[in-house]
Short mmCIF file of C-alpha atoms and ligand atoms in Angstrom, two decimals:
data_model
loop_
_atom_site.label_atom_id
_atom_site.label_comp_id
_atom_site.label_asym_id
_atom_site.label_seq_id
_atom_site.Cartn_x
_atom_site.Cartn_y
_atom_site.Cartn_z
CA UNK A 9 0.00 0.00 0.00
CA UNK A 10 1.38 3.32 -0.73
CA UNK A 11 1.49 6.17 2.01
CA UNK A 12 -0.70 9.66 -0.07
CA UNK A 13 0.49 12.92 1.41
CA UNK A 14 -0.29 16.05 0.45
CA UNK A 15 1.69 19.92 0.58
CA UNK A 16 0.33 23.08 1.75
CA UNK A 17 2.41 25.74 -0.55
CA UNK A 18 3.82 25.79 -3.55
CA UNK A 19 6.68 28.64 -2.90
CA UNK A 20 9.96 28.33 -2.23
CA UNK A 21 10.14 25.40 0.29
CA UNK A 22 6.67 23.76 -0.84
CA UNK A 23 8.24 23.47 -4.22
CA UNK A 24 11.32 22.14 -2.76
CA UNK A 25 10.05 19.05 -0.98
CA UNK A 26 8.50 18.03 -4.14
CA UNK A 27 11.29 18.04 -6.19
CA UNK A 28 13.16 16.54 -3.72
CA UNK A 29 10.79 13.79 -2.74
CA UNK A 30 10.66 12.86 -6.60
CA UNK A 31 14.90 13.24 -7.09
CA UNK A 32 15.20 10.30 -3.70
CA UNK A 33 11.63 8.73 -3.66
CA UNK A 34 13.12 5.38 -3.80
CA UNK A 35 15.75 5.87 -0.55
CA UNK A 36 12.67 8.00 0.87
CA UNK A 37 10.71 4.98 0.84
CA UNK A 38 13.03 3.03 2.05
CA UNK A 39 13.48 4.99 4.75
CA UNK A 40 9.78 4.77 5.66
CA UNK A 41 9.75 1.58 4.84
CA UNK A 42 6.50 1.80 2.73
CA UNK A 43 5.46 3.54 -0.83
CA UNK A 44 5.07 6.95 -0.93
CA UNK A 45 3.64 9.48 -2.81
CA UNK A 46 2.19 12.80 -2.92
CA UNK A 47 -1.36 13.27 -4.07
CA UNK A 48 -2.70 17.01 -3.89
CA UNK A 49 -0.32 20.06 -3.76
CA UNK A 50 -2.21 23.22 -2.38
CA UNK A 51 -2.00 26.54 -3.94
CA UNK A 52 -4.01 29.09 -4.80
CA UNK A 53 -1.58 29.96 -7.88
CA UNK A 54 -1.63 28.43 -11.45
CA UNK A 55 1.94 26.73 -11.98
CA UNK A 56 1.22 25.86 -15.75
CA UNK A 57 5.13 24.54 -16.56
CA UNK A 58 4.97 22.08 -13.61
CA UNK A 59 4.97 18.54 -14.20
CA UNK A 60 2.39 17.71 -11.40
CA UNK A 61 -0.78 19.28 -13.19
CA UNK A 62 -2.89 16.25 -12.01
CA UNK A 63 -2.06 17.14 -8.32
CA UNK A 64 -2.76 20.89 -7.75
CA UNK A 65 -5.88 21.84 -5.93
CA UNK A 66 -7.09 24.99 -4.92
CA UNK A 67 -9.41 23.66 -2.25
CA UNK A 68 -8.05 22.33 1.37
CA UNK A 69 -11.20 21.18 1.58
CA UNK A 70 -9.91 18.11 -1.16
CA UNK A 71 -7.34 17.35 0.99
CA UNK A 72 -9.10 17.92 4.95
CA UNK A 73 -11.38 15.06 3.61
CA UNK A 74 -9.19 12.46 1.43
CA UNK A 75 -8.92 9.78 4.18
CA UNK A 76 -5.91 8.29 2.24
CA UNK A 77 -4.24 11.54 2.96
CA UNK A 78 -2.29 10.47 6.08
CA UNK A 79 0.36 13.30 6.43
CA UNK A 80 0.66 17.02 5.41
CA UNK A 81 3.56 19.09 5.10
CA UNK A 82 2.50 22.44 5.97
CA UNK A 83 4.76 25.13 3.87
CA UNK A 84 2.93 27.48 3.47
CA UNK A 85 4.19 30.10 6.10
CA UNK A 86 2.21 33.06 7.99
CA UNK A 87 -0.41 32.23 11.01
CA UNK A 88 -3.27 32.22 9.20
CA UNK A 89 -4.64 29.94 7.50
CA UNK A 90 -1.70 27.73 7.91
CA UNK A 91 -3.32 27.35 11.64
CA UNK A 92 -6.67 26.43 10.89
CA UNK A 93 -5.95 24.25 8.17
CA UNK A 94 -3.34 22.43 10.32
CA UNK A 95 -5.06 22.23 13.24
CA UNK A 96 -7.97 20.55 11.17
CA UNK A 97 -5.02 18.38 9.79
CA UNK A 98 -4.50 17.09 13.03
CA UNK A 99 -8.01 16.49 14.03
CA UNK A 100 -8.66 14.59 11.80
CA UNK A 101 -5.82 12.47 12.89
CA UNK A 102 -3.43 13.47 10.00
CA UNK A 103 0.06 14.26 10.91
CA UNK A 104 1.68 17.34 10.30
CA UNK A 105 5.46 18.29 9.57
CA UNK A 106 5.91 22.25 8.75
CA UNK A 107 8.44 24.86 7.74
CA UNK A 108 6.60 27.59 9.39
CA UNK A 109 8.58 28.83 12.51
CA UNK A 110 5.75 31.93 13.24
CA UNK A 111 3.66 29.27 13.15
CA UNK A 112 5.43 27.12 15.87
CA UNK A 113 6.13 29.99 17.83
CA UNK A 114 2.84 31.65 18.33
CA UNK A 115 0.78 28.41 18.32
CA UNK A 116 2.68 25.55 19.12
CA UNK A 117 1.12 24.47 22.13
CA UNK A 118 -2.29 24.38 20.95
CA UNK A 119 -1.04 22.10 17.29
CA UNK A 120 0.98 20.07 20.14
CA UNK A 121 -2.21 19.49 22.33
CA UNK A 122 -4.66 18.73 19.35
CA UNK A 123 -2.13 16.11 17.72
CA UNK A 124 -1.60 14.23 21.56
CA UNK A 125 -6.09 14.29 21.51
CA UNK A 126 -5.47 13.16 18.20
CA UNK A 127 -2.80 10.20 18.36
CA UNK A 128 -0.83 11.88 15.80
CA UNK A 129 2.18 14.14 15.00
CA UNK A 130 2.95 17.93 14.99
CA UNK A 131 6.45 18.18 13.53
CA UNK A 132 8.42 21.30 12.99
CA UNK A 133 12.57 20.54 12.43
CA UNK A 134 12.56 22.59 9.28
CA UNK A 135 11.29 25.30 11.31
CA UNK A 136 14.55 26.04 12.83
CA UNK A 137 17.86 26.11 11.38
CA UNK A 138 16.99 24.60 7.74
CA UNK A 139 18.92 21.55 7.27
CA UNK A 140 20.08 21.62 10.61
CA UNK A 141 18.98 18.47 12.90
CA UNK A 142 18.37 20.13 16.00
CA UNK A 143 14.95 19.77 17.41
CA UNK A 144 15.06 16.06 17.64
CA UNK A 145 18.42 16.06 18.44
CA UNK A 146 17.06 18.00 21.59
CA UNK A 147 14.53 16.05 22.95
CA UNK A 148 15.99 12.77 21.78
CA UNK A 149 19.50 12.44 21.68
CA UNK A 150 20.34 14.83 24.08
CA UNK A 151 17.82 13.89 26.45
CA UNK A 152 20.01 12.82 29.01
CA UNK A 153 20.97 16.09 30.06
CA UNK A 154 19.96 19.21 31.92
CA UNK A 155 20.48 21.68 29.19
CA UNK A 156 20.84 25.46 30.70
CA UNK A 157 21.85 27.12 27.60
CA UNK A 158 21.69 27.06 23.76
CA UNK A 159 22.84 30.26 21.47
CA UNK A 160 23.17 30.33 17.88
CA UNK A 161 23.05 31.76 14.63
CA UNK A 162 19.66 31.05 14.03
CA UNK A 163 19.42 33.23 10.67
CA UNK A 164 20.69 32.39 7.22
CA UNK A 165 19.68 36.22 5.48
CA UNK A 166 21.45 38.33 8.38
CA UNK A 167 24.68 35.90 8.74
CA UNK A 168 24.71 36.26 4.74
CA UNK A 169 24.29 39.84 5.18
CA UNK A 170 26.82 40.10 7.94
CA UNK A 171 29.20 37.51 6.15
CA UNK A 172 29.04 40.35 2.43
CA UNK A 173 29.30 43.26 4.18
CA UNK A 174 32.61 41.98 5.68
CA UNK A 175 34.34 40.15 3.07
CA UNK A 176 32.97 41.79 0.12
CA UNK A 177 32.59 45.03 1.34
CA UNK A 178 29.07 45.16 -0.21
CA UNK A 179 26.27 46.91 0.75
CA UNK A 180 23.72 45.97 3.41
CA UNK A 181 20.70 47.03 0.00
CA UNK A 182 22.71 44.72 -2.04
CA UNK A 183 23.62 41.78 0.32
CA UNK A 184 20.09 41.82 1.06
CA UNK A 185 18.92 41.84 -2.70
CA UNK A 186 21.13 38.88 -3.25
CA UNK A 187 19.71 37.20 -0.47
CA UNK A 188 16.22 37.45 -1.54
CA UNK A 189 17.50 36.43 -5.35
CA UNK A 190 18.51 32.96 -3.50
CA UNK A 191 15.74 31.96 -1.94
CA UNK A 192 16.93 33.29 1.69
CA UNK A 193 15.02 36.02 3.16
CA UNK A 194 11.51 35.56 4.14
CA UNK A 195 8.54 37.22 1.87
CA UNK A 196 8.92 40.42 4.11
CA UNK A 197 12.69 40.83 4.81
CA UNK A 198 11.67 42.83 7.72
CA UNK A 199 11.25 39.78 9.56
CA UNK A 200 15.22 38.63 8.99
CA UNK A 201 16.78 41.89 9.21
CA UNK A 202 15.12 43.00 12.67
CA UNK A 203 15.59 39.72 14.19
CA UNK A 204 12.05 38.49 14.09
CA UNK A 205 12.46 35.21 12.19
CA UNK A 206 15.47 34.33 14.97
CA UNK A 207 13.25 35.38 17.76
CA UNK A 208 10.91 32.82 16.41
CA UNK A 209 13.34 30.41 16.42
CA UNK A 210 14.87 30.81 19.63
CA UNK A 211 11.25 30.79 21.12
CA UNK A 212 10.46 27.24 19.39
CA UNK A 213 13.84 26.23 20.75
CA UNK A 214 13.35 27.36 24.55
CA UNK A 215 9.70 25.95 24.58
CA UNK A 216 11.36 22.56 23.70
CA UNK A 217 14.16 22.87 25.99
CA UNK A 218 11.98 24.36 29.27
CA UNK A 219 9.34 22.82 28.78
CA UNK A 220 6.85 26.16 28.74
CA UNK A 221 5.44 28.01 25.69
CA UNK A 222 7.64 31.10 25.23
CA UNK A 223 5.65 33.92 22.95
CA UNK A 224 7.99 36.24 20.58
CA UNK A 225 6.32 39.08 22.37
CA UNK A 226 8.31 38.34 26.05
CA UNK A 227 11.76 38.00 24.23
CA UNK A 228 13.73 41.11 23.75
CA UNK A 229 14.61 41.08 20.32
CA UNK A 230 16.76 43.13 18.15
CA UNK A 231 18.09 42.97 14.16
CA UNK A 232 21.44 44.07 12.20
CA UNK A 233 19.65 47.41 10.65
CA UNK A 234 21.79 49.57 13.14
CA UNK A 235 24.99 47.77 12.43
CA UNK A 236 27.72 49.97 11.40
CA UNK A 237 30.81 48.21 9.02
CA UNK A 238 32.99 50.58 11.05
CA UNK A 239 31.87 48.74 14.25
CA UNK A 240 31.95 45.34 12.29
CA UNK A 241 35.72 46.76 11.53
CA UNK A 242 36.67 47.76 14.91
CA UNK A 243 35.16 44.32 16.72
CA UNK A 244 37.57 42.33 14.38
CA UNK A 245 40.71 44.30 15.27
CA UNK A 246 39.43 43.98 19.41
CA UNK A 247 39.46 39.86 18.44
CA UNK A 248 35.67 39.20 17.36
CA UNK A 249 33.08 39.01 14.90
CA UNK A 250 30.24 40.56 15.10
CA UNK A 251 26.93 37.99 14.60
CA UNK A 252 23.33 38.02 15.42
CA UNK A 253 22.93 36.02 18.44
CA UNK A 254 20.04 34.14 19.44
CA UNK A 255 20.02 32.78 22.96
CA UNK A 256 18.03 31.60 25.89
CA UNK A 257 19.59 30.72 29.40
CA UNK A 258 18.22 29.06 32.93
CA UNK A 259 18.97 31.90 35.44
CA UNK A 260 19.95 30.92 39.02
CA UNK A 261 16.13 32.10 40.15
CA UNK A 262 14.73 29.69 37.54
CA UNK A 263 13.62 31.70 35.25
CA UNK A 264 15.09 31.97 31.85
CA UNK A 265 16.41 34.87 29.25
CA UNK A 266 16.10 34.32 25.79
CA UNK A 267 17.21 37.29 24.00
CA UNK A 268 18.15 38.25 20.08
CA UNK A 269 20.74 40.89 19.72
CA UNK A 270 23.66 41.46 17.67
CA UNK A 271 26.83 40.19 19.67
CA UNK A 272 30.26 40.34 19.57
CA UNK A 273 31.68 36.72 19.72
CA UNK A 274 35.52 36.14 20.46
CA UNK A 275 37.12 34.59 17.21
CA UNK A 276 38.17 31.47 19.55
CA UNK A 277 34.44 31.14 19.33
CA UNK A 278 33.33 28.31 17.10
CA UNK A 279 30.11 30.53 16.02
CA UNK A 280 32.62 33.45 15.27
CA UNK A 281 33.80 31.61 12.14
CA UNK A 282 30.05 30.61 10.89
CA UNK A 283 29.42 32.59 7.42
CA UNK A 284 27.05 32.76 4.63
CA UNK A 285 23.65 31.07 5.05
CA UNK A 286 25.36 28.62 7.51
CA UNK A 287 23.69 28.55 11.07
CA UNK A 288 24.74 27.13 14.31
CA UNK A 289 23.41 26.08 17.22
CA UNK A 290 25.66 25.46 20.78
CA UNK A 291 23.89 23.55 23.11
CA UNK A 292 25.51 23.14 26.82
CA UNK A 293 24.73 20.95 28.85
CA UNK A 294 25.82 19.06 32.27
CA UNK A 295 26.17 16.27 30.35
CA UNK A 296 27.86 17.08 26.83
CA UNK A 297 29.66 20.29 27.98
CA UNK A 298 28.90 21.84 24.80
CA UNK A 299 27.62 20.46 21.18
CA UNK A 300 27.67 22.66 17.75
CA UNK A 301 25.16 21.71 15.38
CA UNK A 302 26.01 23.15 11.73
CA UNK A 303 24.67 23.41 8.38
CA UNK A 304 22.31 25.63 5.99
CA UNK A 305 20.13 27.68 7.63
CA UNK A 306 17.43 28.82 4.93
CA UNK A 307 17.14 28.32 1.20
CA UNK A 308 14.66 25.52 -1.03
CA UNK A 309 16.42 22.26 -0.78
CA UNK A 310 18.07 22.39 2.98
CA UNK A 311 14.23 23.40 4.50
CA UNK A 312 13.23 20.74 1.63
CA UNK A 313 15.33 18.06 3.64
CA UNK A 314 13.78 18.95 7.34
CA UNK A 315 10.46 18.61 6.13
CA UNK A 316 10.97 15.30 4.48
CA UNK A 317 12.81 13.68 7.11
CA UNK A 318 9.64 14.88 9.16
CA UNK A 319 7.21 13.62 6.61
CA UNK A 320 9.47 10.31 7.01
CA UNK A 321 9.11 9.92 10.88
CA UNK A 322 5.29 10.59 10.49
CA UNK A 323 4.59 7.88 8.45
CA UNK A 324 6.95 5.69 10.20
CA UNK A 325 5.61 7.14 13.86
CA UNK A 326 1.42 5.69 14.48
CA UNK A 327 1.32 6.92 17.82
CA UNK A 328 1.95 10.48 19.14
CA UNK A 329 6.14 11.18 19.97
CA UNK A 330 5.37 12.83 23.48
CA UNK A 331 9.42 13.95 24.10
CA UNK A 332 8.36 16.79 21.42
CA UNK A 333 5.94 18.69 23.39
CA UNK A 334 5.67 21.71 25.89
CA UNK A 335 2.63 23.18 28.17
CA UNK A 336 0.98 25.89 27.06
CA UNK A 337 2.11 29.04 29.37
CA UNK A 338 -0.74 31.57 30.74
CA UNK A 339 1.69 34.05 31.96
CA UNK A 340 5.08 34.98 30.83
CA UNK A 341 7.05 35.34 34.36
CA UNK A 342 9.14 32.77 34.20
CA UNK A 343 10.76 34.94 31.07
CA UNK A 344 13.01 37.07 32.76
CA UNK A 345 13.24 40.87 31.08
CA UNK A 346 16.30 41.72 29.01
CA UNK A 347 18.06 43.72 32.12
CA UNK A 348 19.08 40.32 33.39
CA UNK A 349 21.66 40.11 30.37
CA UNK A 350 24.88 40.66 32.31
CA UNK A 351 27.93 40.60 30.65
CA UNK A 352 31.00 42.64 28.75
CA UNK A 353 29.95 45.44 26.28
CA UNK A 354 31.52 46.36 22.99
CA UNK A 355 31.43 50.83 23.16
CA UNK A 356 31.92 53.05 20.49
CA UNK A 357 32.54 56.58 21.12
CA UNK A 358 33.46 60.03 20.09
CA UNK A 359 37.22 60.19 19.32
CA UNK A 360 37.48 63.23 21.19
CA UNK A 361 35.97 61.61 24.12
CA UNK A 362 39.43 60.87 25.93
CA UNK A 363 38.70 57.61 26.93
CA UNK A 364 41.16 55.48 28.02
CA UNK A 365 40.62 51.94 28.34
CA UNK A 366 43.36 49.30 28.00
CA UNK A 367 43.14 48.45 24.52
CA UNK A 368 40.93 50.84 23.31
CA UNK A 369 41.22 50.81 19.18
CA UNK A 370 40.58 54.76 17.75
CA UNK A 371 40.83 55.45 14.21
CA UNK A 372 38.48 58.25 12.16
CA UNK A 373 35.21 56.35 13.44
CA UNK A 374 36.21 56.68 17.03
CA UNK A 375 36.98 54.82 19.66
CA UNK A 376 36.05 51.30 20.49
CA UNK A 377 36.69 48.95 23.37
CA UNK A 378 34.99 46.11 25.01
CA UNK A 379 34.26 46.63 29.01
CA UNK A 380 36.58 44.84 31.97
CA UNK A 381 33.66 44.24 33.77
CA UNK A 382 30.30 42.73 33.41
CA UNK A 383 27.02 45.11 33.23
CA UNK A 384 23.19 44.87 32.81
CA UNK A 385 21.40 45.84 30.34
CA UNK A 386 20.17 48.62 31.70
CA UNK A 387 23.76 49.68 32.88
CA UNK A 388 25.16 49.61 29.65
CA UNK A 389 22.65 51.83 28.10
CA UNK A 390 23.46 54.55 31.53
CA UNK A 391 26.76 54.46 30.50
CA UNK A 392 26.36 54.75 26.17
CA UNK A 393 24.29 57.97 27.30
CA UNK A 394 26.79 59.13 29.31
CA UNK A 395 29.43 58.32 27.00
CA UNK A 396 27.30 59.53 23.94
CA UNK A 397 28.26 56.45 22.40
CA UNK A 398 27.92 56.09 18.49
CA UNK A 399 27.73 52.23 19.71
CA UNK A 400 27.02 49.74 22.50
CA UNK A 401 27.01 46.01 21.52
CA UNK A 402 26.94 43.12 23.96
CA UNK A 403 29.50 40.27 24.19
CA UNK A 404 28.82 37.01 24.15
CA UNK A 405 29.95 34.56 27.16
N1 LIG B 528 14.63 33.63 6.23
C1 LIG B 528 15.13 32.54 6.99
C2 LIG B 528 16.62 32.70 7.18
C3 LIG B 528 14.79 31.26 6.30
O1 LIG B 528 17.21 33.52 6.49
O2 LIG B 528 17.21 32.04 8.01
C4 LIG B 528 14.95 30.06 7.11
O3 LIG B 528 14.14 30.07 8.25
#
């Protein structure tokens, strides 16, 4: 008997998981250990040059009520309707695998809840860091361990962006173009470039990890659009890269920080050295110490690849995997507010400003140095007023 799925989309990723399904169908079944195929491709859109005419619909409603239909990949992106139509995916007891991180992030719990009442599967691993295994590596492989942190690179457009503005010297309009030409940024590059698709991400990730739904509204979260290339200059002569950061952490009250922010990481940082659309993920825990996880963040084929595998494991998995789950959260206290960040601070200030710091760098943009001592948050913007900084960056530890 063969195994009918169907795919919500037919953009960038949707389009990817067919081609890729037909390029390894045979090692794809194997892997499931059953025939496959897809039978209905949703879109809205006439794709007149594709070769799967006999499988586009327009109407869900084909789909919602094909019983052979036994798993949807969801790629469609947005809240709405992806929601609707995949919570009615899993009520009727199909399983779901999806791309679609702002998905996962604002409504996980409740797609969680309704595939447990529904003895099927809510998967997401192509909804954070592409190609990148690292939400079953989480709750599976690494289950053994008390995990307190995990910070990343947890965006392919702005490490692209970052990565051509420093080697190429090219500008942030055209990095970004280019980005969008491959198949990186989201519809509305707004959503890479001010650090919403990470936040996303790093919310999916510390849901997982603590157990509790954490909303993109409680996490402080900010993008690369401020980033200067004299600052990206300066950082590398003081011994780091500059990188947007993604990062949760357990605090010794409990509670935990996730945060997005540019950072400046060391260069003896593993992450430091992560360019292009590449991601990376450091997980520590009391058990591994720390573990990178690596690979292509964004783009048609990598996402491709996370939803299939997921596609795989729910035709493989009949009952409900209940190590990938959280609790919904009612209130957001045990999110702790950005002004528990403590730690060093990149500054950049006024030339004339007659600072002296041990090794303080000052050339025609100013002067730049990285603080001796840890301070909030909230301490570190006191002092850039007081400084009139041109610049105040965090560090990562
Ligand atoms: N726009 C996203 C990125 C795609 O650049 O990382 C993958 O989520």
């Amino acid at each position: 008997m063969s195994v009918k799925f169907a795919v919500l989309g037919h953009g960038v990723v949707g389009s990817g998981v067919v081609e890729l399904f037909y390029k390894n169908k045979k090692s794809i079944e194997q892997h499931a250990g059953t025939e496959m195929d897809i039978k209905y491709i949703l879109d809205l859109r006439d794709f007149p040059d594709s070769p799967y005419q006999d499988k586009f619909t327009k109407d869900f409603n084909d789909i919602l009520n094909d019983d052979e239909v036994t798993a949807v990949a969801e790629c469609m992106g947005g809240v709405e309707p992806a929601f609707s139509f995949v919570k009615a995916c899993l009520e009727k007891g199909k399983s779901v695998s999806t791309s679609n991180k702002e998905l996962v992030a604002e409504k996980g719990d409740i797609l969680l809840a309704a595939a447990k009442a529904h003895n099927c599967n809510f998967f997401f691993e192509a909804s954070v860091g592409g190609a990148i295994p690292i939400i079953r590596p989480l709750h599976r492989c690494l289950a053994a361990n008390d995990i307190d942190k995990v910070a990343g690179i947890l965006n392919g457009t702005t490490n692209f962006i970052l990565t051509k503005m420093y080697n190429d010297n090219m500008s942030f309009a055209d990095a970004l173009a280019l980005a969008q030409k491959l198949g990186y940024a989201e519809k509305d590059p707004t959503a890479d470039v001010e650090g919403h698709d990470a936040c996303r991400k790093i919310c999916i990730i510390s849901s997982l990890v603590f157990g509790r739904h954490v909303y993109p509204k409680d996490v402080f979260t900010k993008g690369i659009s401020e980033v200067d290339l004299a600052d990206v200059a300066a950082a590398d002569i003081l011994g780091h890269a500059i990188k947007l950061i993604a990062s949760v952490r357990r605090l010794d009250d409990g509670r935990i920080l996730p945060v997005v922010m540019p950072m400046l990481v060391p260069h003896e940082n593993i992450i430091a050295g992560v360019n292009d659309v590449f991601n990376a993920v450091l997980v520590y825990g009391d058990g591994i110490d720390q573990t990178m996880f690596y690979g292509r963040g964004a783009g048609k084929l990598p996402t491709a690849s996370a939803v299939l595998a997921d596609v795989i494991e729910a035709v493989k998995h009949k009952v409900t995997v209940f190590s990938q789950s959280w609790e919904p959260s009612s209130d957001n206290s045990f999110v702790a507010p950005v002004d528990a960040l403590t730690t060093k601070w990149y500054f950049r200030v006024p030339a004339d400003s007659n600072i002296d710091v041990e090794g303080a760098y000052t050339d025609e943009n100013g002067t730049s140095f990285i603080t001796q001592d840890k301070l909030t948050f909230g301490a570190a913007k006191a002092k850039a007023e007081e400084l009139k900084a041109l610049a105040c960056i965090p560090v990562l530890d």
